[in-house]
Tab-separated table of C-alpha atoms in Angstrom:
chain	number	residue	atom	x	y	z
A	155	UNK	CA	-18.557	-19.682	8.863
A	156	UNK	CA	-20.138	-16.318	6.896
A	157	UNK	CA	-17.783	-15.302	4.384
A	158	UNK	CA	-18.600	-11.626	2.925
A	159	UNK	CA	-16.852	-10.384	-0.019
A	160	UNK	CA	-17.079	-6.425	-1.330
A	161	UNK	CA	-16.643	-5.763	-5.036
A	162	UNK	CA	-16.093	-2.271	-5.983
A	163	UNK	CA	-16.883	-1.218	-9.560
A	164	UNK	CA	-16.426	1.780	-11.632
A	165	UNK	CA	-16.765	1.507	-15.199
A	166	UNK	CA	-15.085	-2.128	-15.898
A	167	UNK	CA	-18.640	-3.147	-17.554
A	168	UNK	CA	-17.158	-5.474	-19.868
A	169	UNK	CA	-15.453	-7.596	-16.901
A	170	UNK	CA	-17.772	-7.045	-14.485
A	171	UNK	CA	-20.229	-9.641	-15.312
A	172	UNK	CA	-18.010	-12.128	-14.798
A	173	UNK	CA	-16.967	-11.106	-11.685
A	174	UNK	CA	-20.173	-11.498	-10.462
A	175	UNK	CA	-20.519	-14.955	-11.783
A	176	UNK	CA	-17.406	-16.062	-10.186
A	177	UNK	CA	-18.674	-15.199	-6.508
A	178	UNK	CA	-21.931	-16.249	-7.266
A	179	UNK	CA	-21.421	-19.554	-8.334
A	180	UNK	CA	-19.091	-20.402	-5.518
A	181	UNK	CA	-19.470	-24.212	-4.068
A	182	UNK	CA	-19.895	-22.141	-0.921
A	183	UNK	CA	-23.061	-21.624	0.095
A	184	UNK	CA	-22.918	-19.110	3.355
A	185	UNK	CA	-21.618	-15.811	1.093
A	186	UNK	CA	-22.893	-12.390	1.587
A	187	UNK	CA	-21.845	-10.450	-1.666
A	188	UNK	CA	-21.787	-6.891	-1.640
A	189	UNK	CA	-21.399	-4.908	-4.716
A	190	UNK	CA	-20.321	-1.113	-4.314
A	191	UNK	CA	-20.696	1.681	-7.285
A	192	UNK	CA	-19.548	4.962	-7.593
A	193	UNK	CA	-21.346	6.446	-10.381
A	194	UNK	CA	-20.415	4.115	-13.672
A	195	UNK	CA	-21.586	5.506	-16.990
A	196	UNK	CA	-20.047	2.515	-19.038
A	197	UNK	CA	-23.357	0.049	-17.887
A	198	UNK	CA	-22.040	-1.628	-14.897
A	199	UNK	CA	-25.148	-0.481	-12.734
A	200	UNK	CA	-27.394	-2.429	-15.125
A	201	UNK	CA	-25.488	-5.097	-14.771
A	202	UNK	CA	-25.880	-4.937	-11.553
A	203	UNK	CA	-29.338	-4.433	-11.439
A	204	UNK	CA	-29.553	-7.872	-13.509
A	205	UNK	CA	-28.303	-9.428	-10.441
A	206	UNK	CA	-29.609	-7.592	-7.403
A	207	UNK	CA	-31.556	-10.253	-6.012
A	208	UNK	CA	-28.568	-12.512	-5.863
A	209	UNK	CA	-26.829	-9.978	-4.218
A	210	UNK	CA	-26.739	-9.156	-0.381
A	211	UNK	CA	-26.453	-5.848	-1.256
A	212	UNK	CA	-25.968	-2.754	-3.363
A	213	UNK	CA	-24.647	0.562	-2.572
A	214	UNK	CA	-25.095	3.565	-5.551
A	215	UNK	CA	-23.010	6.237	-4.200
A	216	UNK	CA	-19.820	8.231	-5.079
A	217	UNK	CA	-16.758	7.940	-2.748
A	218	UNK	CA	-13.916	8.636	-2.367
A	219	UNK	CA	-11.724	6.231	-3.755
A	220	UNK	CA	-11.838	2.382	-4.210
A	221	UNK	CA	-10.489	2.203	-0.435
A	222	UNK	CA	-13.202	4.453	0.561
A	223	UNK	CA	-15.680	2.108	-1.228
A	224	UNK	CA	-14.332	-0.739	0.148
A	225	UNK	CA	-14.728	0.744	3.399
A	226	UNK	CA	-18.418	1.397	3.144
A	227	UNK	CA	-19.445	-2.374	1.667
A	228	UNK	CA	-17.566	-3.448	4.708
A	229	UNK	CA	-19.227	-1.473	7.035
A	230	UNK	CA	-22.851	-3.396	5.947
A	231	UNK	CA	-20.708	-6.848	6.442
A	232	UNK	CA	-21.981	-9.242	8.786
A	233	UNK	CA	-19.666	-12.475	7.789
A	234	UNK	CA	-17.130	-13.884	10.127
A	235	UNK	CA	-14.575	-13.710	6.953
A	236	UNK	CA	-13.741	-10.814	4.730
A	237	UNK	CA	-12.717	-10.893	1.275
A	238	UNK	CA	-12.489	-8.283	-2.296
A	239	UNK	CA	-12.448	-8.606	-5.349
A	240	UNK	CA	-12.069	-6.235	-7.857
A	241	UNK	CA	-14.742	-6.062	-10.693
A	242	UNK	CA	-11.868	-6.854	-13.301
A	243	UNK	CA	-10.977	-10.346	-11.396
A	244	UNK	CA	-12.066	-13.644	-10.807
A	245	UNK	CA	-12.388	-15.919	-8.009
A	246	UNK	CA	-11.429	-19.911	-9.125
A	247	UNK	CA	-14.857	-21.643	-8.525
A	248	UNK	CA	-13.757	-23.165	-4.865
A	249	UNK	CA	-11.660	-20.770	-3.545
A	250	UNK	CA	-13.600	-19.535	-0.393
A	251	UNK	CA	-14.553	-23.395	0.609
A	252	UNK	CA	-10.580	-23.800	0.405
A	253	UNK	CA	-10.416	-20.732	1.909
A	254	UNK	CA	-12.936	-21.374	5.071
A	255	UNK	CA	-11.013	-24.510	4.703
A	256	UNK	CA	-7.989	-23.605	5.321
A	257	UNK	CA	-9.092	-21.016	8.797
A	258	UNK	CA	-10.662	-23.561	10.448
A	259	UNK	CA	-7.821	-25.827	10.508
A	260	UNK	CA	-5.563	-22.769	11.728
A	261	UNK	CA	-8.168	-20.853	14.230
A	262	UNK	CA	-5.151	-18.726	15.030
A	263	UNK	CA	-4.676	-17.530	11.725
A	264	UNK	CA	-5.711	-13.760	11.335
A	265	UNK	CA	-5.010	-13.738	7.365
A	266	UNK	CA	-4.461	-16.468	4.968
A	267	UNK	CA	-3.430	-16.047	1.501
A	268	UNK	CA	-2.889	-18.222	-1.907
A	269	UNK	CA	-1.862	-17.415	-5.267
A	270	UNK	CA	-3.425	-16.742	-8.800
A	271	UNK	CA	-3.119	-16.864	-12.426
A	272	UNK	CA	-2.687	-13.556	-14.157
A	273	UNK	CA	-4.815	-12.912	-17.127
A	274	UNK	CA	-5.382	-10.701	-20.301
A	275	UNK	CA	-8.315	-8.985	-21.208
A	276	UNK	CA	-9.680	-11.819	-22.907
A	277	UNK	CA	-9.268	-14.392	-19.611
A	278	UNK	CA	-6.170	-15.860	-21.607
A	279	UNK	CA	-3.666	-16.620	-18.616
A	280	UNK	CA	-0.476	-15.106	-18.751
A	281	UNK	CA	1.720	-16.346	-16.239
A	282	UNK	CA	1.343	-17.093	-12.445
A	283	UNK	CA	1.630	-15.026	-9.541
A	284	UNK	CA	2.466	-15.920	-5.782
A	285	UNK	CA	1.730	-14.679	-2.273
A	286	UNK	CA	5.206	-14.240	-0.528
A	287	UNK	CA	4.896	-15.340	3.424
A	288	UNK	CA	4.024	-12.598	5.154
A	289	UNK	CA	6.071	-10.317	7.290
A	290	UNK	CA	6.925	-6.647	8.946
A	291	UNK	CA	10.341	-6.071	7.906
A	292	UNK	CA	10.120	-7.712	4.873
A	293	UNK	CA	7.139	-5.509	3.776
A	294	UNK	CA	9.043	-2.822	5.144
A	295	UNK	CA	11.664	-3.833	1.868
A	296	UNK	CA	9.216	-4.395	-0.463
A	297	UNK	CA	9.286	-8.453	0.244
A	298	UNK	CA	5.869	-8.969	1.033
A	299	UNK	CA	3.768	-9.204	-1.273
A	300	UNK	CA	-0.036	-11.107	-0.763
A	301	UNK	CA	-2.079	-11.626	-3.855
A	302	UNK	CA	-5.188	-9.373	-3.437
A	303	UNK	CA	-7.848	-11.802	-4.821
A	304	UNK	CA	-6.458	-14.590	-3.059
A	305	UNK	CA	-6.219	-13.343	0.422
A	306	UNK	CA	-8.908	-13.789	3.526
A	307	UNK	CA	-9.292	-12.107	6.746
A	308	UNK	CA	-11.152	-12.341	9.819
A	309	UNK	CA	-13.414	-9.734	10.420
A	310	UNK	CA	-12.567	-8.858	13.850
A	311	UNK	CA	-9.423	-8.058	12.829
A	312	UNK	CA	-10.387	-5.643	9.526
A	313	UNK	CA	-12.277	-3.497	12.371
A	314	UNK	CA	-9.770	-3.581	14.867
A	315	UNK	CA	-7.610	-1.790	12.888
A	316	UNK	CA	-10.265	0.828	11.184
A	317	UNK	CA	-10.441	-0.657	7.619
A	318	UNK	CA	-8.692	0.650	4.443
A	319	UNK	CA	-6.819	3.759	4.580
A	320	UNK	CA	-8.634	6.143	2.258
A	321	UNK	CA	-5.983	8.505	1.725
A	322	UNK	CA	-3.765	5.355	-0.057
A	323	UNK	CA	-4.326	5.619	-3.445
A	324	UNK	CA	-2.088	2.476	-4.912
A	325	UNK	CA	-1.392	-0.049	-2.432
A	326	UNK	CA	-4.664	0.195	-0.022
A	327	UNK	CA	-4.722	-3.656	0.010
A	328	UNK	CA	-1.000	-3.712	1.101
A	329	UNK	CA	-1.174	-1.347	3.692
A	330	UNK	CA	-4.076	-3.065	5.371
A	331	UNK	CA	-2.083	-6.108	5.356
A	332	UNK	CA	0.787	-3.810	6.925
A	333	UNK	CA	-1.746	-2.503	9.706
A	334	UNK	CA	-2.889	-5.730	10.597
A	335	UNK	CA	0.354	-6.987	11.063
A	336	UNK	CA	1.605	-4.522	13.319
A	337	UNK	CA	-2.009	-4.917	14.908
A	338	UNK	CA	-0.483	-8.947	15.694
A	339	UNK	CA	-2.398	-10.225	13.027
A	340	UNK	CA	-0.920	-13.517	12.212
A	341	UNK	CA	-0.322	-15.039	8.468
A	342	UNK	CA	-0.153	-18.063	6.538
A	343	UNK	CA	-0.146	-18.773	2.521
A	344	UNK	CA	-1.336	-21.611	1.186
A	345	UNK	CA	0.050	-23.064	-2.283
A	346	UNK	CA	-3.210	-23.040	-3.905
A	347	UNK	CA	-4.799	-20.798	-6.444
A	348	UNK	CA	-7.547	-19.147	-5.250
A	349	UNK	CA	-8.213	-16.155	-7.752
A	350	UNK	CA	-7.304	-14.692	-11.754
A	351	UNK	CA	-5.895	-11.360	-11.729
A	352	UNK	CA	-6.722	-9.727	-14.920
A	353	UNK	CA	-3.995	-7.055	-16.139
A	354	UNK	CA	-4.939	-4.693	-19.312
A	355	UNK	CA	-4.754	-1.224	-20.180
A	356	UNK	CA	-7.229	0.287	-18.128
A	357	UNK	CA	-6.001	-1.822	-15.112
A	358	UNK	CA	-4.516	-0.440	-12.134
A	359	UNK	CA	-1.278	-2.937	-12.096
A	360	UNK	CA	-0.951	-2.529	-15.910
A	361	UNK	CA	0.083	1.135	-16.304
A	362	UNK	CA	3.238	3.547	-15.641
A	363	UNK	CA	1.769	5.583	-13.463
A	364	UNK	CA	0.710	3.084	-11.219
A	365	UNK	CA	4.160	1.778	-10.942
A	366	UNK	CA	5.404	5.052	-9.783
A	367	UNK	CA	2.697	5.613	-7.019
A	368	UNK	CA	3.657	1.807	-5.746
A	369	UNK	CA	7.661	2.943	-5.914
A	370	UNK	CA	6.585	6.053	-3.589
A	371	UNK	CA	4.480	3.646	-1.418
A	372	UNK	CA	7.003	1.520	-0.653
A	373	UNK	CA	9.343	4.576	0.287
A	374	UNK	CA	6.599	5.730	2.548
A	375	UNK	CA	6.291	1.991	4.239
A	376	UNK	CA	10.028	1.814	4.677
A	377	UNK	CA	10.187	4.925	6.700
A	378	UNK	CA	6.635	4.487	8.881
A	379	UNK	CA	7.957	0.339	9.745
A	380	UNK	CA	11.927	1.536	10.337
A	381	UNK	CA	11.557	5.156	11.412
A	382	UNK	CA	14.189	6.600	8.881
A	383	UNK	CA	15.119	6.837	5.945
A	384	UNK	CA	16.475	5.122	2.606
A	385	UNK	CA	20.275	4.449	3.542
A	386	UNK	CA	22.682	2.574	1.215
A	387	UNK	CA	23.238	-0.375	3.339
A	388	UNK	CA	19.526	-0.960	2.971
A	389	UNK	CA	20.155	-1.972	-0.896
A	390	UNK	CA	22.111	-4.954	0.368
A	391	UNK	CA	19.334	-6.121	3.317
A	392	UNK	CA	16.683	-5.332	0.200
A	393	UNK	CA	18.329	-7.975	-1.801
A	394	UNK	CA	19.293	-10.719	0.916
A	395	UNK	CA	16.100	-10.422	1.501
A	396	UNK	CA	14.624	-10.915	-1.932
A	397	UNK	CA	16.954	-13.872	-2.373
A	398	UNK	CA	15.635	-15.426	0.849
A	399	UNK	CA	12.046	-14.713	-0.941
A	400	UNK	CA	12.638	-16.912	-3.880
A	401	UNK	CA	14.315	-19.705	-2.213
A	402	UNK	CA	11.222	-20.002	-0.612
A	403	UNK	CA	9.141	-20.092	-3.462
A	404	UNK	CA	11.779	-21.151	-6.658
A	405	UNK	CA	8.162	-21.512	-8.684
A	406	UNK	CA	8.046	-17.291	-8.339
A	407	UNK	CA	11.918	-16.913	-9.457
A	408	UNK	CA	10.983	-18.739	-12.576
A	409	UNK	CA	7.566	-16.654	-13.374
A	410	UNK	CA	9.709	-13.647	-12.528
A	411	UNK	CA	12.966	-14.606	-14.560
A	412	UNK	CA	10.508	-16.021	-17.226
A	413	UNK	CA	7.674	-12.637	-17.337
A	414	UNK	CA	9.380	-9.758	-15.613
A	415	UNK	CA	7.128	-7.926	-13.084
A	416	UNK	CA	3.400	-7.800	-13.046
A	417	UNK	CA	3.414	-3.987	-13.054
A	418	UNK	CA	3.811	-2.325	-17.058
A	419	UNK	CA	6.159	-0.715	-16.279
A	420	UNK	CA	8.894	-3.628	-15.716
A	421	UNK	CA	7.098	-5.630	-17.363
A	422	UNK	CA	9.607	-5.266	-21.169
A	423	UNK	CA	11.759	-8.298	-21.367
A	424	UNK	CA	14.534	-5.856	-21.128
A	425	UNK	CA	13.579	-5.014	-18.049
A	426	UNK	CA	13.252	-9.065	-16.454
A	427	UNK	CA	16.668	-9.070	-14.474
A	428	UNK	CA	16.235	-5.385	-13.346
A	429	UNK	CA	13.199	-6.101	-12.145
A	430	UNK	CA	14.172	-9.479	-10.051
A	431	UNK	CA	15.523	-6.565	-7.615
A	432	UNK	CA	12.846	-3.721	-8.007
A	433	UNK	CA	10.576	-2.379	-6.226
A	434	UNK	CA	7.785	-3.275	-7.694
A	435	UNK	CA	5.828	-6.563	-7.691
């Protein structure tokens, strides 16, 4: 089974390298790695460069977004299995074995997901994070969550619903999930730990703003999966269903209680109980 992976960088040169090193040194030998950049001024592309020959492939070209990157490494993808991973994360040194692994004892799984350890800029680990199990009306309330680094895909099913949305500037990963969902993809989660999720300043998940723009996303999910609006009743489904979430996985309620969100901006221990109920991750 091919397994391709996209990595889209843009000026993360002093996590990029490693990156790299985690996909390349995989104890999985049929990967096709593609690595996408925008236009970095920082010396990612010559860190690149360093590594070209390892590498499937290399696209140099501005875009118009990271979805819109994605988009194009994926479109030069000839593996069976899709996977991405940012240029500020890490891939644990057998996850696409366990991975492969894990699709070829479920042949009728679409999209298969584990969890990861969050780290600091300096790799330090943080705290662990956990896909939820999957579904449309829990995504709808913000109760679906899938850990980015840790999830897998068929290809057939990345195409058959058109790839990322490039107009989503947050949650791109999420609402692929979302489309192939209502495309009948079907999921599973594994409790492994597949990936390291690195938050710092300069990180998407680790900033205000970036909080805000997922709040707004998840407004604009609720109303495309339910076809109306925010009511008040929805509060109460919101947290039944959040409960149900963490009785699933009591290991999450603990990291959650423990850390707060993942996102900055609930991330202040005053902000830990508050957050249990947010809409963030």
């Amino acid at each position: 089974m091919k397994v391709s992976i996209v990595t889209v960088s843009y000026n993360q040169a002093p996590f990029l390298e490693a990156a790299l090193l985690s996909v390349l040194t995989q104890n999985y030998a049929d990967i096709e790695y593609i690595v996408v950049d925008a236009g970095s001024t920082d010396g990612s592309r010559e860190i690149i460069e360093r590594y070209r020959s390892q590498l499937a492939d290399v696209i140099f070209e501005s875009d118009d977004g990271a979805a819109d990157g994605l988009n194009k490494g994926f479109s030069r993808a000839t593996g069976d299995v899709f996977g991405f991973l940012n240029a500020d994360d890490l891939l644990k040194p057998s996850a696409v074995s366990e991975a492969v692994d894990a699709l070829r004892a479920a042949p009728r799984v679409d999209v298969i997901s584990a969890h990861c350890d969050v780290i600091d800029k300096d790799g330090r680990r943080l705290r662990r994070a956990y896909s939820d199990r999957f579904g449309v009306r829990r995504c709808a309330y913000g109760s679906a969550v899938l850990i980015q680094p840790s999830t897998w895909f068929r290809a057939v099913m990345f195409h058959a619903v058109g790839g990322f949305r490039v107009s989503n500037r947050s949650n791109w990963d999420g609402e692929l999930f979302l489309d192939m969902a209502l495309a009948g993809a079907r999921f599973k989660r594994v409790h492994r730990v597949w990936s390291a999720y690195r938050v710092h300043d300069q990180s998407i998940t680790g900033s205000y703003k970036a909080h805000l723009a997922v709040v707004d996303y998840h407004r604009r999910v609720f109303e495309r999966v339910m076809g109306r609006t925010w009511r008040r009743i929805d509060r109460c489904r919101l947290i039944a269903l959040r409960v149900i979430k963490y009785l699933e996985t009591p290991a999450s309620l603990l990291e959650r209680l423990r850390y707060g969100s993942v996102y900055g901006a609930a991330a202040s221990p005053k902000n830990k109980v508050a957050a249990l109920f947010g809409e963030s991750k």
